Amino acid sequence: MKKKIIVYERLEKPVLKSLQEKYDVKFFKNIDTQTNEEFMNHLKEAEGIIGLALEVNKTLLDNAPNLKIVSNVSVGYNNLDIEELTKRHIMATNTPDVLTDTVADTVFGILLAAARRIPELDNLVKSKQWVEALGPDYYGVDIHHKTIGIIGMGRIGQAIAQRAKFGFDMNILYHSRTRKQDAETKFDATYCSLDDLLSKSDFPVLITPLTPETRGLISKREFQLMKPSAIFINASRGKTVVEKDLIAALQTGEIAAAGLDVFEQEPVSPNNSLLEMKNVVTLPHVGSSTYETELKMSELAARNLEAGLNGEKPPTMINPKVWELLTK
C-alpha cells in the first residue's frame, strides 16, 4: 500500500507528478485546515507533509499520529513549531542555498527600482504623461559608491554583499548575530552595531529570518535613526518590521523611500497606505520566484521528504537532533 502524503499550497508540477506516481498524494490549497474534513482525514494517516506555509503546530500534530517528516518548500520555517516536532521525533526540513542568488537578485532589483524610481516613471510613460524632458522633480539617486547596510549576513546577505561590492563598488556595513570573517575578507564588509548601520547606510537592507528576536526589529526608533535620504529594503519577512511605523516614516519624510517584497499581512490589504505611495516599490513576496529556482526548491524538498519516508537522513534538516534520536 502506498504511503500517504499531503502536499500543501505549492509544488512544481513535474515534482508533484513524480510523487503522485509513488505515493498516495492529496493536494490542498486555500483551505481552513482545522475544519476541512478531507484534510483532517488524510492527516490522520499521512506519513509526510510537503509544501509552503502550512502552520504545523501542536493542534495539527495532535491529529497526525503517523507523521514522520515535514518538508518546507522554502528557506524560512517560522510556520513550523520546531520544538514540538522535535519532541515528537518528527523530522523537519527546508530548502536553503538553492534560492540564494535568486533572492539576492530580487533585492537588487527592488533597490534599483526604488533608487531610480523605475515603477513611478514607467507608469508616467504608459499613462502618456511624458510630454517634455523631465527635470529634477523626477530624478532618482545613484547606487554606485554608496553605503549599503545588510542586516543579516547569512547566505543571502553575503550574495547581496557580493553584488554590492563587485557590481556597484559600494561600501558595505553589516550587522548579524555573529561576525562573518569571510564576508569581511571577500567584500571588505565592516561589522557594526545595528544603530550604527542604520544611521550610516544609504540603503538599509533587512534580510533576517523571522524569529522571536527579529519580530518587530525595525520600528519607530530604528526609522528615526536612518538618514532622511535612506531607501529601506525589506526582503525578509513582513513581521520583522512594524508596518505602521514604516508608513509613518515615509509619510513624515524620516526616510526617502522603500522597496518591499514582504508585508505584515499577505496578500496585502487593498487599504494598505503603502500601496498609495509613489516612493514605495511593492512586490508580492516573490524573492525566489523564478521557474528555475522554484523547481530546484521543489526538487530538494521532495528529496528531503522521500529520504525521511524511507528511513534515511534528509539532506537539509532543520532539527538534526531528531535524526540522532531515531538512529540511537
Short mmCIF file of C-alpha atoms in Angstrom, two decimals:
data_model
loop_
_atom_site.label_atom_id
_atom_site.label_comp_id
_atom_site.label_asym_id
_atom_site.label_seq_id
_atom_site.Cartn_x
_atom_site.Cartn_y
_atom_site.Cartn_z
CA MET A 1 0.00 0.00 0.00
CA LYS A 2 1.30 3.44 -0.93
CA LYS A 3 2.36 5.80 1.83
CA LYS A 4 0.08 8.79 2.29
CA ILE A 5 1.48 12.31 1.96
CA ILE A 6 -0.05 15.77 1.98
CA VAL A 7 1.05 18.45 -0.49
CA TYR A 8 0.09 21.91 0.69
CA GLU A 9 -0.17 25.18 -1.24
CA ARG A 10 2.61 24.80 -3.81
CA LEU A 11 4.84 22.25 -5.51
CA GLU A 12 6.08 22.46 -9.09
CA LYS A 13 4.15 20.17 -11.44
CA PRO A 14 6.96 17.79 -12.50
CA VAL A 15 7.80 17.12 -8.86
CA LEU A 16 4.15 16.71 -7.88
CA LYS A 17 3.64 14.25 -10.74
CA SER A 18 6.67 12.22 -9.65
CA LEU A 19 5.39 11.99 -6.09
CA GLN A 20 1.91 11.01 -7.30
CA GLU A 21 3.41 8.03 -9.10
CA LYS A 22 4.96 6.69 -5.88
CA TYR A 23 2.66 7.79 -3.07
CA ASP A 24 -0.96 8.36 -2.16
CA VAL A 25 -0.92 12.14 -2.59
CA LYS A 26 -3.59 14.64 -1.61
CA PHE A 27 -3.09 18.26 -2.64
CA PHE A 28 -4.66 21.09 -0.62
CA LYS A 29 -4.69 24.85 -1.18
CA ASN A 30 -6.53 27.80 0.36
CA ILE A 31 -8.39 25.74 2.96
CA ASP A 32 -9.09 26.02 6.66
CA THR A 33 -7.03 23.09 7.87
CA GLN A 34 -8.94 22.90 11.14
CA THR A 35 -12.35 22.45 9.53
CA ASN A 36 -11.64 20.78 6.17
CA GLU A 37 -12.84 17.21 6.65
CA GLU A 38 -10.87 15.74 3.74
CA PHE A 39 -7.65 17.31 5.03
CA MET A 40 -8.22 16.06 8.57
CA ASN A 41 -8.99 12.54 7.38
CA HIS A 42 -5.86 12.36 5.26
CA LEU A 43 -3.77 13.92 8.02
CA LYS A 44 -4.59 11.06 10.37
CA GLU A 45 -2.78 8.61 8.10
CA ALA A 46 -0.20 10.88 6.48
CA GLU A 47 3.47 10.00 6.97
CA GLY A 48 4.77 13.11 5.23
CA ILE A 49 3.81 16.72 4.54
CA ILE A 50 5.44 18.82 1.83
CA GLY A 51 4.63 22.36 0.79
CA LEU A 52 4.60 26.00 1.71
CA ALA A 53 3.31 28.00 4.68
CA LEU A 54 1.28 25.28 6.40
CA GLU A 55 1.07 26.06 10.12
CA VAL A 56 2.44 22.90 11.71
CA ASN A 57 1.71 23.35 15.40
CA LYS A 58 0.64 21.25 18.37
CA THR A 59 -3.00 21.20 17.29
CA LEU A 60 -2.16 19.88 13.85
CA LEU A 61 0.36 17.37 15.18
CA ASP A 62 -2.16 16.00 17.66
CA ASN A 63 -4.13 14.90 14.61
CA ALA A 64 -1.15 13.41 12.75
CA PRO A 65 -0.10 10.30 14.71
CA ASN A 66 1.79 8.69 11.79
CA LEU A 67 3.73 11.75 10.65
CA LYS A 68 7.47 11.21 10.09
CA ILE A 69 8.58 14.32 8.23
CA VAL A 70 7.53 17.87 7.30
CA SER A 71 9.32 19.24 4.24
CA ASN A 72 9.08 23.00 3.74
CA VAL A 73 9.44 24.33 0.18
CA SER A 74 11.18 27.46 1.46
CA VAL A 75 14.26 28.50 3.36
CA GLY A 76 12.14 30.10 6.10
CA TYR A 77 10.36 27.87 8.58
CA ASN A 78 8.58 30.19 11.01
CA ASN A 79 5.41 28.21 10.15
CA LEU A 80 6.85 25.15 11.91
CA ASP A 81 6.84 24.52 15.65
CA ILE A 82 10.32 23.01 15.70
CA GLU A 83 10.27 22.33 19.42
CA GLU A 84 7.04 20.36 19.15
CA LEU A 85 8.23 18.47 16.07
CA THR A 86 11.49 17.54 17.77
CA LYS A 87 9.68 16.42 20.92
CA ARG A 88 7.65 14.03 18.78
CA HIS A 89 10.70 12.79 16.81
CA ILE A 90 9.34 14.22 13.55
CA MET A 91 11.92 15.44 11.04
CA ALA A 92 11.67 19.00 9.67
CA THR A 93 13.48 20.23 6.57
CA ASN A 94 13.77 23.33 4.41
CA THR A 95 15.41 24.36 1.13
CA PRO A 96 18.42 26.62 1.76
CA ASP A 97 21.14 27.51 -0.78
CA VAL A 98 19.17 26.93 -3.99
CA LEU A 99 17.37 30.28 -3.72
CA THR A 100 20.31 32.38 -2.51
CA ASP A 101 21.28 34.04 -5.78
CA THR A 102 17.69 34.49 -6.93
CA VAL A 103 16.68 36.33 -3.76
CA ALA A 104 19.83 38.47 -3.90
CA ASP A 105 18.92 39.41 -7.48
CA THR A 106 15.43 40.41 -6.32
CA VAL A 107 16.87 42.58 -3.55
CA PHE A 108 18.96 44.50 -6.05
CA GLY A 109 16.01 44.66 -8.40
CA ILE A 110 13.81 46.46 -5.87
CA LEU A 111 16.76 48.53 -4.63
CA LEU A 112 17.44 49.76 -8.18
CA ALA A 113 13.75 50.26 -8.84
CA ALA A 114 13.30 52.38 -5.71
CA ALA A 115 16.50 54.38 -6.18
CA ARG A 116 15.85 55.19 -9.83
CA ARG A 117 12.06 55.45 -9.39
CA ILE A 118 11.54 52.93 -12.17
CA PRO A 119 7.92 51.88 -11.44
CA GLU A 120 6.83 55.51 -11.00
CA LEU A 121 8.47 56.61 -14.25
CA ASP A 122 7.24 53.53 -16.10
CA ASN A 123 3.71 54.48 -15.08
CA LEU A 124 4.29 58.07 -16.19
CA VAL A 125 5.30 56.93 -19.68
CA LYS A 126 2.49 54.37 -20.03
CA SER A 127 -0.13 56.86 -18.84
CA LYS A 128 1.03 59.19 -21.64
CA GLN A 129 2.15 61.93 -19.24
CA TRP A 130 5.70 62.12 -20.65
CA VAL A 131 5.28 65.19 -22.82
CA GLU A 132 8.57 67.00 -22.21
CA ALA A 133 12.07 66.43 -20.88
CA LEU A 134 11.89 65.56 -17.20
CA GLY A 135 13.54 67.80 -14.63
CA PRO A 136 14.83 67.38 -11.09
CA ASP A 137 11.41 66.52 -9.68
CA TYR A 138 11.78 63.11 -11.33
CA TYR A 139 15.46 62.42 -10.69
CA GLY A 140 16.48 59.28 -8.88
CA VAL A 141 19.65 58.67 -6.87
CA ASP A 142 22.84 56.77 -7.64
CA ILE A 143 23.60 53.38 -6.14
CA HIS A 144 27.25 53.04 -7.08
CA HIS A 145 29.78 54.07 -4.42
CA LYS A 146 27.02 54.49 -1.82
CA THR A 147 26.78 52.63 1.50
CA ILE A 148 24.62 49.55 1.84
CA GLY A 149 23.80 48.19 5.29
CA ILE A 150 22.95 44.50 5.37
CA ILE A 151 21.02 43.31 8.42
CA GLY A 152 21.55 39.55 8.45
CA MET A 153 24.77 38.29 6.86
CA GLY A 154 23.73 34.73 6.10
CA ARG A 155 23.96 33.10 2.67
CA ILE A 156 21.64 35.62 1.05
CA GLY A 157 23.23 38.55 2.86
CA GLN A 158 26.63 37.53 1.52
CA ALA A 159 25.23 37.17 -2.01
CA ILE A 160 23.88 40.72 -1.69
CA ALA A 161 27.30 41.89 -0.46
CA GLN A 162 28.95 40.26 -3.46
CA ARG A 163 26.70 42.16 -5.86
CA ALA A 164 27.16 45.40 -3.94
CA LYS A 165 30.95 45.15 -3.92
CA PHE A 166 31.70 43.89 -7.40
CA GLY A 167 28.67 45.20 -9.26
CA PHE A 168 28.32 48.68 -7.77
CA ASP A 169 31.54 49.30 -5.82
CA MET A 170 29.53 50.05 -2.68
CA ASN A 171 30.72 50.43 0.88
CA ILE A 172 29.32 47.54 2.89
CA LEU A 173 28.22 47.62 6.52
CA TYR A 174 26.60 44.62 8.14
CA HIS A 175 25.03 43.51 11.37
CA SER A 176 24.33 39.91 12.37
CA ARG A 177 24.30 37.68 15.43
CA THR A 178 27.90 36.67 14.75
CA ARG A 179 30.73 38.27 12.82
CA LYS A 180 31.39 36.82 9.36
CA GLN A 181 35.12 36.89 8.69
CA ASP A 182 34.62 35.52 5.18
CA ALA A 183 32.38 38.42 4.27
CA GLU A 184 34.82 40.91 5.74
CA THR A 185 37.69 39.42 3.74
CA LYS A 186 35.89 38.87 0.44
CA PHE A 187 33.77 42.01 0.29
CA ASP A 188 35.53 44.49 2.60
CA ALA A 189 32.39 44.39 4.74
CA THR A 190 32.51 46.17 8.09
CA TYR A 191 30.73 44.74 11.12
CA CYS A 192 28.89 47.30 13.24
CA SER A 193 26.05 47.71 15.70
CA LEU A 194 22.52 47.92 14.33
CA ASP A 195 22.26 51.56 15.37
CA ASP A 196 25.47 52.50 13.55
CA LEU A 197 24.38 50.63 10.45
CA LEU A 198 21.02 52.39 10.34
CA SER A 199 22.49 55.85 10.84
CA LYS A 200 25.22 55.44 8.21
CA SER A 201 23.55 53.45 5.43
CA ASP A 202 22.09 54.89 2.25
CA PHE A 203 20.35 51.58 1.66
CA PRO A 204 19.49 49.61 4.83
CA VAL A 205 18.57 46.08 3.71
CA LEU A 206 16.74 43.69 6.04
CA ILE A 207 17.29 40.01 5.23
CA THR A 208 16.93 38.21 8.57
CA PRO A 209 14.71 35.19 9.27
CA LEU A 210 11.61 35.77 11.39
CA THR A 211 12.34 34.69 14.95
CA PRO A 212 11.15 35.91 18.36
CA GLU A 213 14.26 38.11 18.42
CA THR A 214 13.67 39.68 14.99
CA ARG A 215 9.91 40.18 15.20
CA GLY A 216 9.36 43.95 15.06
CA LEU A 217 13.12 44.51 14.81
CA ILE A 218 12.66 47.69 12.78
CA SER A 219 10.16 50.11 14.31
CA LYS A 220 9.77 53.83 15.01
CA ARG A 221 13.07 54.18 16.87
CA GLU A 222 15.05 52.47 14.09
CA PHE A 223 13.44 54.57 11.33
CA GLN A 224 14.32 57.70 13.28
CA LEU A 225 17.97 56.63 13.22
CA MET A 226 18.02 56.38 9.41
CA LYS A 227 19.08 59.19 7.10
CA PRO A 228 16.27 61.28 5.58
CA SER A 229 17.67 60.16 2.22
CA ALA A 230 17.66 56.44 3.15
CA ILE A 231 15.90 53.89 0.99
CA PHE A 232 14.81 50.96 3.16
CA ILE A 233 14.61 47.46 1.66
CA ASN A 234 12.79 44.54 3.28
CA ALA A 235 13.12 41.09 1.73
CA SER A 236 12.98 39.10 4.96
CA ARG A 237 9.50 38.65 6.45
CA GLY A 238 6.82 41.30 6.86
CA LYS A 239 6.61 40.94 10.62
CA THR A 240 10.27 41.85 11.13
CA VAL A 241 9.06 45.43 10.60
CA VAL A 242 6.36 47.35 12.45
CA GLU A 243 4.49 48.35 9.33
CA LYS A 244 2.57 51.31 10.80
CA ASP A 245 5.92 52.81 11.83
CA LEU A 246 7.29 52.31 8.31
CA ILE A 247 4.24 54.07 6.88
CA ALA A 248 4.67 56.96 9.31
CA ALA A 249 8.38 57.27 8.50
CA LEU A 250 7.58 57.53 4.79
CA GLN A 251 4.73 59.99 5.32
CA THR A 252 6.77 62.32 7.51
CA GLY A 253 9.93 62.14 5.38
CA GLU A 254 12.03 60.42 8.03
CA ILE A 255 13.17 58.17 5.18
CA ALA A 256 13.01 58.81 1.45
CA ALA A 257 11.64 55.57 0.02
CA ALA A 258 11.25 51.83 0.45
CA GLY A 259 11.38 48.63 -1.56
CA LEU A 260 9.26 45.81 -0.16
CA ASP A 261 8.84 42.17 -1.09
CA VAL A 262 7.02 41.31 2.14
CA PHE A 263 4.22 42.71 4.30
CA GLU A 264 2.70 42.15 7.73
CA GLN A 265 -0.42 40.78 6.05
CA GLU A 266 -0.08 38.71 2.87
CA PRO A 267 -1.67 39.09 0.41
CA VAL A 268 -1.51 42.77 1.29
CA SER A 269 -4.74 44.55 2.19
CA PRO A 270 -6.05 46.80 -0.62
CA ASN A 271 -6.45 49.52 2.03
CA ASN A 272 -2.77 49.49 2.98
CA SER A 273 -1.36 53.02 2.73
CA LEU A 274 1.87 51.70 1.23
CA LEU A 275 0.00 50.95 -2.00
CA GLU A 276 -0.76 54.64 -2.48
CA MET A 277 2.85 55.83 -2.17
CA LYS A 278 4.84 56.55 -5.32
CA ASN A 279 8.10 56.26 -3.38
CA VAL A 280 7.43 52.64 -2.38
CA VAL A 281 8.19 49.69 -4.66
CA THR A 282 5.97 46.72 -3.85
CA LEU A 283 6.35 43.08 -4.85
CA PRO A 284 4.07 40.17 -3.85
CA HIS A 285 6.65 38.10 -1.89
CA VAL A 286 8.38 36.75 -5.00
CA GLY A 287 12.01 36.86 -3.87
CA SER A 288 12.69 33.30 -5.02
CA SER A 289 10.01 33.11 -7.70
CA THR A 290 11.73 32.21 -10.91
CA TYR A 291 10.79 28.95 -12.56
CA GLU A 292 14.34 27.61 -12.32
CA THR A 293 14.67 28.30 -8.62
CA GLU A 294 11.15 27.21 -7.64
CA LEU A 295 11.74 23.91 -9.46
CA LYS A 296 15.04 23.38 -7.64
CA MET A 297 13.34 24.14 -4.32
CA SER A 298 10.57 21.65 -5.05
CA GLU A 299 13.11 19.01 -6.08
CA LEU A 300 15.15 19.47 -2.90
CA ALA A 301 12.01 19.41 -0.76
CA ALA A 302 10.97 16.15 -2.44
CA ARG A 303 14.40 14.61 -1.83
CA ASN A 304 14.09 15.59 1.83
CA LEU A 305 10.61 14.11 2.01
CA GLU A 306 11.50 10.80 0.38
CA ALA A 307 14.62 10.37 2.48
CA GLY A 308 12.59 10.81 5.65
CA LEU A 309 9.87 8.44 4.48
CA ASN A 310 12.47 5.79 3.64
CA GLY A 311 14.35 5.97 6.94
CA GLU A 312 17.28 7.97 5.55
CA LYS A 313 18.68 11.29 6.72
CA PRO A 314 17.26 14.20 4.67
CA PRO A 315 19.87 16.43 3.01
CA THR A 316 18.81 19.67 4.75
CA MET A 317 17.39 19.02 8.20
CA ILE A 318 16.32 21.85 10.48
CA ASN A 319 16.24 19.65 13.59
CA PRO A 320 19.13 17.16 13.23
CA LYS A 321 18.64 16.14 16.85
CA VAL A 322 15.68 14.04 15.66
CA TRP A 323 17.96 12.01 13.43
CA GLU A 324 20.25 11.34 16.36
CA LEU A 325 17.27 10.18 18.42
CA LEU A 326 15.92 7.99 15.63
CA THR A 327 19.26 6.27 14.99
CA LYS A 328 20.34 5.61 18.58
#
